[in-house]
Amino acid sequence: MDHVPPPQQMFQHITAYWVTQLMGTAASLGLADCLEAGPLKVAEIATKVGANADALYRVMRACTAVGVFTEQTDKTFANNALSQTLRSNVPGSMRNFAIALSAPGHWRPWEQLTEAVKSGKSTAHAALGQELFEWYGTHPEEGAAFTGAMHNLAALVAAEVTQAIDFSSVGRVVDVGGANATLVSAVLRAFPNTRGVLLDLAHVVEAVKKTLAASGLAERCETVGGDFFKAVPKGDVMLLKQILHDWNDEQCVAILRHCAESLPRGGRVLVVEMIISEDGKPSPAHLMDANMLVLLPGKERTATEYGKLFSAAGLTPGRLLPTHSPFSIIEAIKA
Ligand SMILES: C[S@@+](CC[C@H](N)C(=O)[O-])C[C@H]1O[C@@H](n2cnc3c(N)ncnc32)[C@H](O)[C@@H]1O
């Protein structure tokens, strides 16, 4: 972006929310799914998705301005590599992520970022009248999109976790706050002798049972509707992907203590998070940290900070394994 004059760069930053909502609308209308079989005239797409053809043309043309969809002659649009990621249920899908991040649960707290900076606290309750995970529990459609969004992100790193960690001698893996069970499912597929447990809030687990049944893993993956601040099911390895970043240090230590209580000696906790580099070098983790400031009591942390949480919970810090995704794997062992 160096060649773009600063005011124009700033214009792009300031209007970035237009793009968020364009992606959200394209995703929730299912525009990319509509184009699965090939290019279509915008009037046909409008009929399929129940939209005004002129407005839809303007929105799809705006999407092409950021490289999403290709406009052919005669108001005809086709999918391209970027719009393919807005399709449902394809490898690399980001469709649910686009829906969830443009929907009220995330959007409204962000409107109050300045308040969060002044108070040092999440604005979720002020903006939504409830804390974020309560909101998802009482807004099932948006909650399902959020669970799907977590699946989109977990799918970016799941294969790397199963390559980096040998689970072949692990009896039981618990996906703590596992949402769509994406991570534990990848482990179970890669290691046929391992069994799994999904722990999440009751309403999340109910919906995920169908996904597990459809993927043929229901027999090998127990589901537990519960609260990780009260207890965590027993297992030999605890997976915590993007759990600790939701909570403050005290809350993290409480979750980790429950994990430690349910592990045997030699058992492991595997935390999958974006890591703030020790030298403060800018990275996407800093943006995710601002997201945590607004939405939840949590924050992104350095590896050293994770190490301190492990020690406070009676666990021994282990390896830090970077992946090709934005996430790293941070290990802790129950000695
Ligand atoms: C940021 S999401 C991460 C989901 C999943 N680990 C992943 O990365 O795909 C946090 C998850 O924690 C769950 N959760 C929140 N509070 C919880 C609690 N008290 N007990 C159990 N699960 C909880 C949410 O429902 C959500 O699925």
Short mmCIF file of C-alpha atoms and ligand atoms in Angstrom, two decimals:
data_model
loop_
_atom_site.label_atom_id
_atom_site.label_comp_id
_atom_site.label_asym_id
_atom_site.label_seq_id
_atom_site.Cartn_x
_atom_site.Cartn_y
_atom_site.Cartn_z
CA MET A 1 0.00 0.00 0.00
CA ASP A 2 3.08 2.22 0.12
CA HIS A 3 2.33 3.77 -3.28
CA VAL A 4 -1.19 4.85 -2.16
CA PRO A 5 -1.20 8.40 -0.70
CA PRO A 6 -1.98 8.39 3.05
CA PRO A 7 -5.42 10.09 2.75
CA GLN A 8 -6.48 7.40 0.28
CA GLN A 9 -5.13 4.64 2.52
CA MET A 10 -7.09 6.21 5.36
CA PHE A 11 -10.22 6.35 3.16
CA GLN A 12 -9.90 2.59 2.71
CA HIS A 13 -9.48 2.00 6.45
CA ILE A 14 -12.44 4.21 7.33
CA THR A 15 -14.77 2.59 4.81
CA ALA A 16 -13.67 -0.95 5.64
CA TYR A 17 -17.01 -1.51 7.39
CA TRP A 18 -18.78 -1.11 4.04
CA VAL A 19 -16.87 -4.18 2.93
CA THR A 20 -17.76 -6.09 6.12
CA GLN A 21 -21.45 -5.53 5.45
CA LEU A 22 -21.13 -6.28 1.73
CA MET A 23 -19.54 -9.64 2.60
CA GLY A 24 -22.19 -10.28 5.27
CA THR A 25 -25.03 -9.56 2.86
CA ALA A 26 -23.49 -11.57 0.03
CA ALA A 27 -23.04 -14.45 2.48
CA SER A 28 -26.47 -14.33 4.10
CA LEU A 29 -28.25 -14.05 0.73
CA GLY A 30 -26.22 -17.05 -0.46
CA LEU A 31 -25.05 -15.26 -3.64
CA ALA A 32 -21.96 -17.44 -4.11
CA ASP A 33 -24.03 -20.61 -3.63
CA CYS A 34 -26.39 -19.33 -6.35
CA LEU A 35 -23.49 -19.17 -8.80
CA GLU A 36 -22.28 -22.68 -7.97
CA ALA A 37 -23.45 -24.12 -11.34
CA GLY A 38 -22.09 -21.21 -13.41
CA PRO A 39 -22.55 -17.51 -14.22
CA LEU A 40 -26.04 -15.98 -13.97
CA LYS A 41 -27.65 -12.70 -14.95
CA VAL A 42 -28.28 -10.52 -11.94
CA ALA A 43 -32.06 -10.62 -12.58
CA GLU A 44 -32.00 -14.42 -12.20
CA ILE A 45 -29.93 -14.20 -9.03
CA ALA A 46 -32.36 -11.59 -7.65
CA THR A 47 -35.32 -13.91 -8.28
CA LYS A 48 -33.54 -16.82 -6.59
CA VAL A 49 -32.59 -14.87 -3.46
CA GLY A 50 -35.65 -12.61 -3.26
CA ALA A 51 -33.84 -9.30 -3.87
CA ASN A 52 -34.43 -6.13 -5.86
CA ALA A 53 -32.49 -6.66 -9.11
CA ASP A 54 -31.17 -3.10 -9.38
CA ALA A 55 -30.01 -2.96 -5.76
CA LEU A 56 -28.48 -6.42 -6.04
CA TYR A 57 -26.61 -5.34 -9.18
CA ARG A 58 -25.12 -2.41 -7.28
CA VAL A 59 -24.15 -4.60 -4.33
CA MET A 60 -22.53 -7.28 -6.49
CA ARG A 61 -20.70 -4.60 -8.52
CA ALA A 62 -19.47 -3.13 -5.22
CA CYS A 63 -18.23 -6.61 -4.24
CA THR A 64 -16.21 -6.77 -7.47
CA ALA A 65 -14.45 -3.57 -6.36
CA VAL A 66 -12.77 -5.65 -3.63
CA GLY A 67 -12.17 -8.64 -5.88
CA VAL A 68 -15.24 -10.68 -4.92
CA PHE A 69 -17.27 -12.08 -7.91
CA THR A 70 -16.44 -11.37 -11.55
CA GLU A 71 -18.75 -9.22 -13.64
CA GLN A 72 -19.13 -10.44 -17.19
CA THR A 73 -21.03 -8.66 -19.98
CA ASP A 74 -24.73 -8.05 -19.75
CA LYS A 75 -25.01 -7.75 -15.94
CA THR A 76 -23.90 -11.36 -15.53
CA PHE A 77 -21.82 -12.44 -12.53
CA ALA A 78 -19.57 -15.45 -11.95
CA ASN A 79 -17.80 -16.81 -8.90
CA ASN A 80 -14.05 -16.33 -8.63
CA ALA A 81 -11.51 -17.68 -6.14
CA LEU A 82 -12.46 -15.11 -3.49
CA SER A 83 -16.25 -15.40 -3.82
CA GLN A 84 -15.91 -19.21 -3.61
CA THR A 85 -15.01 -18.69 0.06
CA LEU A 86 -18.53 -17.32 0.59
CA ARG A 87 -20.06 -20.65 -0.46
CA SER A 88 -21.44 -22.97 2.24
CA ASN A 89 -19.83 -26.25 3.15
CA VAL A 90 -16.81 -26.07 0.86
CA PRO A 91 -13.22 -26.37 2.05
CA GLY A 92 -12.04 -22.89 2.95
CA SER A 93 -15.59 -21.57 3.43
CA MET A 94 -15.77 -18.29 5.36
CA ARG A 95 -19.51 -17.86 4.81
CA ASN A 96 -20.61 -18.21 8.43
CA PHE A 97 -17.74 -15.99 9.56
CA ALA A 98 -18.98 -13.26 7.20
CA ILE A 99 -22.55 -13.63 8.52
CA ALA A 100 -21.60 -13.66 12.21
CA LEU A 101 -19.18 -10.72 12.06
CA SER A 102 -21.67 -8.46 10.27
CA ALA A 103 -24.58 -9.43 12.58
CA PRO A 104 -25.66 -7.62 15.78
CA GLY A 105 -23.69 -9.79 18.29
CA HIS A 106 -20.37 -8.51 16.93
CA TRP A 107 -21.51 -5.37 15.12
CA ARG A 108 -23.31 -3.50 17.89
CA PRO A 109 -20.56 -3.78 20.56
CA TRP A 110 -18.06 -2.45 17.98
CA GLU A 111 -20.22 0.68 17.54
CA GLN A 112 -19.21 1.50 21.10
CA LEU A 113 -15.44 0.99 20.80
CA THR A 114 -14.75 4.48 22.17
CA GLU A 115 -16.71 3.58 25.32
CA ALA A 116 -14.70 0.36 25.67
CA VAL A 117 -11.49 2.38 25.49
CA LYS A 118 -12.73 4.82 28.14
CA SER A 119 -14.01 2.17 30.55
CA GLY A 120 -11.49 -0.58 29.75
CA LYS A 121 -14.43 -3.00 29.58
CA SER A 122 -16.41 -4.91 26.96
CA THR A 123 -19.39 -3.05 25.55
CA ALA A 124 -21.36 -6.23 24.78
CA HIS A 125 -23.80 -5.87 27.67
CA ALA A 126 -24.45 -2.18 26.99
CA ALA A 127 -24.97 -2.85 23.28
CA LEU A 128 -26.88 -6.14 23.42
CA GLY A 129 -28.51 -6.10 26.87
CA GLN A 130 -26.78 -9.43 27.49
CA GLU A 131 -23.27 -10.85 27.48
CA LEU A 132 -22.19 -12.20 24.10
CA PHE A 133 -22.65 -15.94 24.71
CA GLU A 134 -26.05 -15.30 26.36
CA TRP A 135 -27.02 -13.31 23.25
CA TYR A 136 -26.16 -16.27 21.04
CA GLY A 137 -28.19 -18.55 23.30
CA THR A 138 -31.28 -16.36 22.93
CA HIS A 139 -30.80 -15.66 19.18
CA PRO A 140 -30.52 -19.19 17.78
CA GLU A 141 -30.09 -18.24 14.12
CA GLU A 142 -27.24 -15.86 14.86
CA GLY A 143 -25.85 -18.33 17.41
CA ALA A 144 -25.76 -21.04 14.72
CA ALA A 145 -23.92 -18.64 12.40
CA PHE A 146 -21.38 -17.93 15.17
CA THR A 147 -20.85 -21.65 15.77
CA GLY A 148 -20.43 -22.00 12.00
CA ALA A 149 -17.99 -19.09 12.02
CA MET A 150 -15.90 -20.89 14.63
CA HIS A 151 -15.96 -23.94 12.35
CA ASN A 152 -14.66 -21.76 9.46
CA LEU A 153 -11.72 -20.60 11.59
CA ALA A 154 -11.01 -23.98 13.20
CA ALA A 155 -10.94 -25.58 9.74
CA LEU A 156 -7.97 -23.31 8.91
CA VAL A 157 -5.82 -24.99 11.56
CA ALA A 158 -7.37 -28.43 12.28
CA ALA A 159 -5.18 -30.39 9.85
CA GLU A 160 -2.06 -28.72 11.23
CA VAL A 161 -2.96 -29.74 14.78
CA THR A 162 -3.31 -33.37 13.74
CA GLN A 163 0.03 -33.20 11.88
CA ALA A 164 1.91 -31.45 14.68
CA ILE A 165 0.61 -33.62 17.53
CA ASP A 166 0.65 -37.40 17.66
CA PHE A 167 -2.63 -38.49 19.26
CA SER A 168 -2.16 -42.20 18.43
CA SER A 169 -1.58 -43.18 22.06
CA VAL A 170 -4.20 -40.73 23.40
CA GLY A 171 -7.34 -42.43 24.70
CA ARG A 172 -9.70 -39.48 25.13
CA VAL A 173 -9.52 -35.93 23.83
CA VAL A 174 -11.81 -33.23 25.22
CA ASP A 175 -12.63 -30.24 22.99
CA VAL A 176 -13.28 -27.66 25.70
CA GLY A 177 -15.75 -25.06 24.36
CA GLY A 178 -15.45 -26.94 21.07
CA ALA A 179 -18.38 -25.21 19.26
CA ASN A 180 -18.90 -27.26 16.08
CA ALA A 181 -16.45 -29.96 17.30
CA THR A 182 -14.25 -29.17 14.28
CA LEU A 183 -10.96 -29.73 16.08
CA VAL A 184 -11.88 -32.93 17.91
CA SER A 185 -13.50 -34.28 14.71
CA ALA A 186 -10.22 -33.74 12.82
CA VAL A 187 -8.36 -35.63 15.57
CA LEU A 188 -10.85 -38.51 15.50
CA ARG A 189 -10.63 -38.78 11.71
CA ALA A 190 -6.82 -38.82 11.77
CA PHE A 191 -6.50 -41.17 14.78
CA PRO A 192 -9.11 -43.95 14.59
CA ASN A 193 -8.34 -45.38 18.06
CA THR A 194 -8.89 -42.10 19.89
CA ARG A 195 -12.24 -41.13 21.39
CA GLY A 196 -13.53 -37.59 21.84
CA VAL A 197 -15.70 -35.40 24.03
CA LEU A 198 -17.25 -32.10 23.01
CA LEU A 199 -17.96 -29.72 25.91
CA ASP A 200 -19.89 -26.55 25.16
CA LEU A 201 -22.95 -24.69 26.40
CA ALA A 202 -26.11 -26.83 26.29
CA HIS A 203 -27.75 -25.02 23.35
CA VAL A 204 -24.57 -25.27 21.25
CA VAL A 205 -24.11 -28.98 21.94
CA GLU A 206 -27.73 -29.80 21.01
CA ALA A 207 -27.22 -28.36 17.52
CA VAL A 208 -23.80 -29.99 17.03
CA LYS A 209 -25.12 -33.52 17.76
CA LYS A 210 -26.67 -33.54 14.27
CA THR A 211 -23.34 -32.50 12.68
CA LEU A 212 -21.51 -35.30 14.49
CA ALA A 213 -24.15 -37.83 13.43
CA ALA A 214 -23.94 -36.65 9.80
CA SER A 215 -20.15 -37.00 9.81
CA GLY A 216 -20.33 -40.53 11.25
CA LEU A 217 -18.44 -39.56 14.43
CA ALA A 218 -21.33 -39.59 16.92
CA GLU A 219 -20.33 -43.04 18.22
CA ARG A 220 -16.80 -41.90 19.03
CA CYS A 221 -17.57 -38.41 20.32
CA GLU A 222 -19.53 -37.88 23.50
CA THR A 223 -21.30 -34.52 23.84
CA VAL A 224 -21.55 -32.69 27.15
CA GLY A 225 -23.65 -29.57 27.64
CA GLY A 226 -21.99 -27.77 30.55
CA ASP A 227 -19.98 -24.89 31.90
CA PHE A 228 -16.18 -24.97 31.88
CA PHE A 229 -16.17 -22.60 34.87
CA LYS A 230 -17.79 -25.43 36.88
CA ALA A 231 -16.18 -28.60 35.53
CA VAL A 232 -14.48 -30.16 32.53
CA PRO A 233 -15.00 -33.84 31.56
CA LYS A 234 -12.13 -36.26 32.14
CA GLY A 235 -9.67 -36.84 29.32
CA ASP A 236 -6.00 -37.35 28.42
CA VAL A 237 -5.69 -34.24 26.25
CA MET A 238 -7.67 -31.00 26.53
CA LEU A 239 -8.06 -28.90 23.38
CA LEU A 240 -8.78 -25.22 23.98
CA LYS A 241 -9.03 -23.33 20.72
CA GLN A 242 -9.84 -19.64 21.10
CA ILE A 243 -11.20 -20.22 24.59
CA LEU A 244 -8.63 -18.53 26.83
CA HIS A 245 -8.59 -15.38 24.67
CA ASP A 246 -12.27 -14.84 25.60
CA TRP A 247 -11.53 -14.50 29.32
CA ASN A 248 -9.48 -12.50 31.83
CA ASP A 249 -6.51 -14.03 33.64
CA GLU A 250 -8.49 -15.10 36.70
CA GLN A 251 -11.16 -16.77 34.57
CA CYS A 252 -8.50 -18.48 32.44
CA VAL A 253 -6.81 -19.93 35.52
CA ALA A 254 -10.20 -21.23 36.72
CA ILE A 255 -10.80 -23.00 33.37
CA LEU A 256 -7.25 -24.38 33.29
CA ARG A 257 -7.56 -25.65 36.88
CA HIS A 258 -10.68 -27.61 35.88
CA CYS A 259 -8.73 -28.99 32.92
CA ALA A 260 -5.83 -29.97 35.20
CA GLU A 261 -8.21 -31.68 37.67
CA SER A 262 -9.59 -33.85 34.86
CA LEU A 263 -6.23 -34.86 33.37
CA PRO A 264 -4.06 -37.80 34.49
CA ARG A 265 -0.37 -37.16 35.27
CA GLY A 266 1.40 -36.62 31.94
CA GLY A 267 -1.87 -35.41 30.37
CA ARG A 268 -1.70 -32.34 28.16
CA VAL A 269 -3.54 -29.10 27.49
CA LEU A 270 -3.22 -27.83 23.91
CA VAL A 271 -4.15 -24.18 23.56
CA VAL A 272 -4.69 -22.94 20.01
CA GLU A 273 -4.61 -19.16 19.79
CA MET A 274 -3.21 -16.24 17.86
CA ILE A 275 -0.09 -15.18 19.74
CA ILE A 276 1.07 -11.63 20.37
CA SER A 277 4.76 -11.67 19.52
CA GLU A 278 7.10 -10.82 22.40
CA ASP A 279 8.69 -8.00 20.37
CA GLY A 280 5.29 -6.34 19.78
CA LYS A 281 5.60 -6.72 15.98
CA PRO A 282 2.19 -5.84 14.45
CA SER A 283 0.14 -8.87 13.43
CA PRO A 284 -3.50 -9.94 12.98
CA ALA A 285 -3.38 -10.96 16.67
CA HIS A 286 -3.45 -7.27 17.60
CA LEU A 287 -6.71 -6.81 15.69
CA MET A 288 -8.20 -9.90 17.33
CA ASP A 289 -7.15 -8.41 20.67
CA ALA A 290 -9.18 -5.25 19.93
CA ASN A 291 -12.10 -7.56 19.07
CA MET A 292 -11.76 -9.18 22.50
CA LEU A 293 -11.62 -5.79 24.21
CA VAL A 294 -15.01 -4.91 22.72
CA LEU A 295 -16.79 -8.25 22.98
CA LEU A 296 -15.56 -10.08 26.07
CA PRO A 297 -13.40 -9.82 29.22
CA GLY A 298 -10.53 -11.50 27.35
CA LYS A 299 -7.44 -10.53 25.39
CA GLU A 300 -4.76 -11.97 23.12
CA ARG A 301 -1.53 -12.89 24.92
CA THR A 302 2.16 -13.56 24.40
CA ALA A 303 3.54 -17.07 24.89
CA THR A 304 5.09 -15.87 28.17
CA GLU A 305 1.68 -14.71 29.38
CA TYR A 306 0.17 -18.10 28.52
CA GLY A 307 3.04 -19.73 30.42
CA LYS A 308 2.14 -17.71 33.54
CA LEU A 309 -1.51 -18.80 33.29
CA PHE A 310 -0.43 -22.46 33.03
CA SER A 311 1.86 -22.16 36.06
CA ALA A 312 -0.88 -20.47 38.09
CA ALA A 313 -3.16 -23.42 37.30
CA GLY A 314 -0.51 -25.96 38.37
CA LEU A 315 0.45 -26.95 34.81
CA THR A 316 3.97 -27.02 33.32
CA PRO A 317 4.42 -24.88 30.19
CA GLY A 318 5.52 -26.95 27.18
CA ARG A 319 6.25 -26.39 23.49
CA LEU A 320 5.12 -23.48 21.33
CA LEU A 321 4.34 -24.78 17.84
CA PRO A 322 3.65 -22.21 15.12
CA THR A 323 1.39 -23.29 12.21
CA HIS A 324 0.91 -21.95 8.67
CA SER A 325 -2.43 -20.49 9.82
CA PRO A 326 -2.74 -17.36 12.03
CA PHE A 327 -2.82 -19.71 15.05
CA SER A 328 -0.10 -21.31 17.18
CA ILE A 329 -0.32 -24.37 19.41
CA ILE A 330 0.84 -23.84 23.00
CA GLU A 331 1.29 -26.94 25.11
CA ALA A 332 1.04 -27.43 28.87
CA ILE A 333 1.62 -30.66 30.76
CA LYS A 334 0.26 -31.96 34.04
CA ALA A 335 3.45 -33.14 35.73
C1 LIG B 1 -14.57 -18.32 20.55
S1 LIG B 1 -15.56 -19.74 20.57
C2 LIG B 1 -14.38 -21.00 20.18
C3 LIG B 1 -15.01 -22.26 19.66
C4 LIG B 1 -14.08 -23.42 19.27
N1 LIG B 1 -13.17 -23.79 20.33
C5 LIG B 1 -13.35 -23.08 18.01
O1 LIG B 1 -12.34 -22.41 18.09
O2 LIG B 1 -13.83 -23.45 16.93
C6 LIG B 1 -15.88 -19.97 22.29
C7 LIG B 1 -16.76 -21.16 22.60
O3 LIG B 1 -16.88 -21.28 24.02
C8 LIG B 1 -18.22 -21.63 24.32
N2 LIG B 1 -18.50 -21.24 25.71
C9 LIG B 1 -18.66 -19.97 26.19
N3 LIG B 1 -18.85 -19.99 27.53
C10 LIG B 1 -18.81 -21.29 27.89
C11 LIG B 1 -18.91 -21.95 29.16
N4 LIG B 1 -19.10 -21.26 30.29
N5 LIG B 1 -18.81 -23.30 29.19
C12 LIG B 1 -18.61 -24.01 28.03
N6 LIG B 1 -18.49 -23.44 26.80
C13 LIG B 1 -18.58 -22.09 26.74
C14 LIG B 1 -19.03 -20.87 23.29
O4 LIG B 1 -20.33 -21.38 23.14
C15 LIG B 1 -18.16 -21.05 22.04
O5 LIG B 1 -18.50 -22.19 21.32
#
